[in-house]
């Protein structure tokens, strides 16, 4: 079983990461960190390493994996694809409120 978390280097993203680490630990599941990149150049490598460092600070050195994808102008669509392809049983997302992604993910099951 897998717990996935959408990573963002924001207070909400850090809170989501901490919650996902706790959830994965409690359930004894693997942790999968999903991160959308703006491009796949040299800057992307540094960004991925920054994500790994952030995860390592919270989750330690084992039991997690980072998966990334480059968006083509549709970051939300790319994130949804990453989440769908992950096969995760649970997905943790940090949110400041009802933004477009939050509305899509939270209201869709209600419609």
CSV table of C-alpha atoms in Angstrom, one decimal:
chain,number,residue,atom,x,y,z
A,1,UNK,CA,0.0,0.0,0.0
A,2,UNK,CA,1.1,3.5,-0.7
A,3,UNK,CA,0.4,7.0,0.7
A,4,UNK,CA,1.1,9.8,-1.8
A,5,UNK,CA,1.7,13.4,-1.0
A,6,UNK,CA,1.6,16.4,-3.3
A,7,UNK,CA,4.8,18.3,-2.6
A,8,UNK,CA,5.1,22.1,-2.6
A,9,UNK,CA,7.7,24.2,-0.8
A,10,UNK,CA,5.1,26.2,1.1
A,11,UNK,CA,3.8,26.1,4.7
A,12,UNK,CA,0.8,24.1,3.5
A,13,UNK,CA,3.0,21.8,1.5
A,14,UNK,CA,5.3,21.1,4.5
A,15,UNK,CA,2.2,20.4,6.6
A,16,UNK,CA,0.9,18.0,4.0
A,17,UNK,CA,4.3,16.2,3.9
A,18,UNK,CA,4.4,15.9,7.7
A,19,UNK,CA,0.8,14.5,7.7
A,20,UNK,CA,1.6,12.1,4.9
A,21,UNK,CA,4.8,10.9,6.7
A,22,UNK,CA,2.7,10.3,9.9
A,23,UNK,CA,0.0,8.5,7.9
A,24,UNK,CA,2.4,6.3,6.0
A,25,UNK,CA,4.2,5.4,9.3
A,26,UNK,CA,1.0,4.7,11.1
A,27,UNK,CA,-0.2,2.4,8.3
A,28,UNK,CA,3.3,1.0,7.7
A,29,UNK,CA,2.9,2.0,4.0
A,30,UNK,CA,5.4,3.4,1.5
A,31,UNK,CA,5.5,7.2,1.0
A,32,UNK,CA,5.4,8.5,-2.5
A,33,UNK,CA,6.1,12.2,-3.0
A,34,UNK,CA,4.6,13.8,-6.1
A,35,UNK,CA,6.2,16.9,-7.6
A,36,UNK,CA,5.4,18.8,-10.8
A,37,UNK,CA,8.4,20.5,-12.5
A,38,UNK,CA,8.3,23.6,-14.8
A,39,UNK,CA,11.0,22.2,-17.1
A,40,UNK,CA,13.4,19.3,-17.4
A,41,UNK,CA,16.7,21.2,-17.7
A,42,UNK,CA,19.5,21.6,-15.2
A,43,UNK,CA,17.3,23.7,-12.9
A,44,UNK,CA,15.0,20.7,-12.6
A,45,UNK,CA,17.7,18.5,-11.3
A,46,UNK,CA,18.5,21.1,-8.5
A,47,UNK,CA,14.7,21.3,-7.8
A,48,UNK,CA,14.4,17.5,-7.5
A,49,UNK,CA,17.4,17.4,-5.1
A,50,UNK,CA,15.8,20.2,-3.1
A,51,UNK,CA,12.6,18.1,-2.8
A,52,UNK,CA,14.6,15.1,-1.7
A,53,UNK,CA,16.3,17.2,1.0
A,54,UNK,CA,13.0,18.5,2.2
A,55,UNK,CA,11.5,15.0,2.4
A,56,UNK,CA,14.7,13.6,4.1
A,57,UNK,CA,14.4,16.2,6.8
A,58,UNK,CA,10.9,15.0,7.7
A,59,UNK,CA,10.9,11.3,6.7
A,60,UNK,CA,14.5,10.2,7.2
A,61,UNK,CA,16.4,8.2,4.6
A,62,UNK,CA,14.2,5.3,3.8
A,63,UNK,CA,10.6,4.3,3.0
A,64,UNK,CA,9.9,7.0,0.4
A,65,UNK,CA,10.3,7.8,-3.2
A,66,UNK,CA,10.0,11.0,-5.2
A,67,UNK,CA,8.2,11.0,-8.6
A,68,UNK,CA,8.2,14.0,-10.8
A,69,UNK,CA,6.7,15.1,-14.1
A,70,UNK,CA,7.2,18.1,-16.3
A,71,UNK,CA,4.0,20.0,-17.0
A,72,UNK,CA,3.2,21.4,-20.5
A,73,UNK,CA,1.3,24.4,-19.3
A,74,UNK,CA,-1.2,22.3,-17.3
A,75,UNK,CA,0.3,21.7,-13.9
A,76,UNK,CA,-3.0,20.5,-12.4
A,77,UNK,CA,-3.5,18.0,-15.2
A,78,UNK,CA,0.0,16.8,-14.8
A,79,UNK,CA,-0.5,16.4,-11.1
A,80,UNK,CA,-3.7,14.5,-11.6
A,81,UNK,CA,-1.9,12.1,-14.0
A,82,UNK,CA,1.0,11.6,-11.5
A,83,UNK,CA,-1.5,10.9,-8.7
A,84,UNK,CA,-3.6,8.5,-10.9
A,85,UNK,CA,-0.5,6.7,-12.1
A,86,UNK,CA,0.9,6.3,-8.6
A,87,UNK,CA,-1.8,3.8,-7.6
A,88,UNK,CA,-1.7,5.3,-4.1
A,89,UNK,CA,-4.4,4.3,-1.7
A,90,UNK,CA,-4.4,7.7,-0.1
A,91,UNK,CA,-3.3,11.1,-1.3
A,92,UNK,CA,-2.5,14.0,1.0
A,93,UNK,CA,-2.7,17.6,-0.3
A,94,UNK,CA,-2.0,20.8,1.6
A,95,UNK,CA,-4.4,23.7,0.9
A,96,UNK,CA,-4.8,27.3,1.9
A,97,UNK,CA,-8.4,27.1,0.9
A,98,UNK,CA,-10.6,26.4,-2.1
A,99,UNK,CA,-8.3,27.0,-5.0
A,100,UNK,CA,-9.0,25.4,-8.4
A,101,UNK,CA,-7.1,22.2,-7.5
A,102,UNK,CA,-8.9,22.0,-4.1
A,103,UNK,CA,-12.3,22.5,-5.8
A,104,UNK,CA,-11.5,19.9,-8.4
A,105,UNK,CA,-10.4,17.3,-6.0
A,106,UNK,CA,-12.8,18.0,-3.1
A,107,UNK,CA,-16.0,18.8,-5.0
A,108,UNK,CA,-15.8,16.3,-7.8
A,109,UNK,CA,-16.9,13.4,-5.7
A,110,UNK,CA,-19.8,15.4,-4.5
A,111,UNK,CA,-21.1,16.2,-8.0
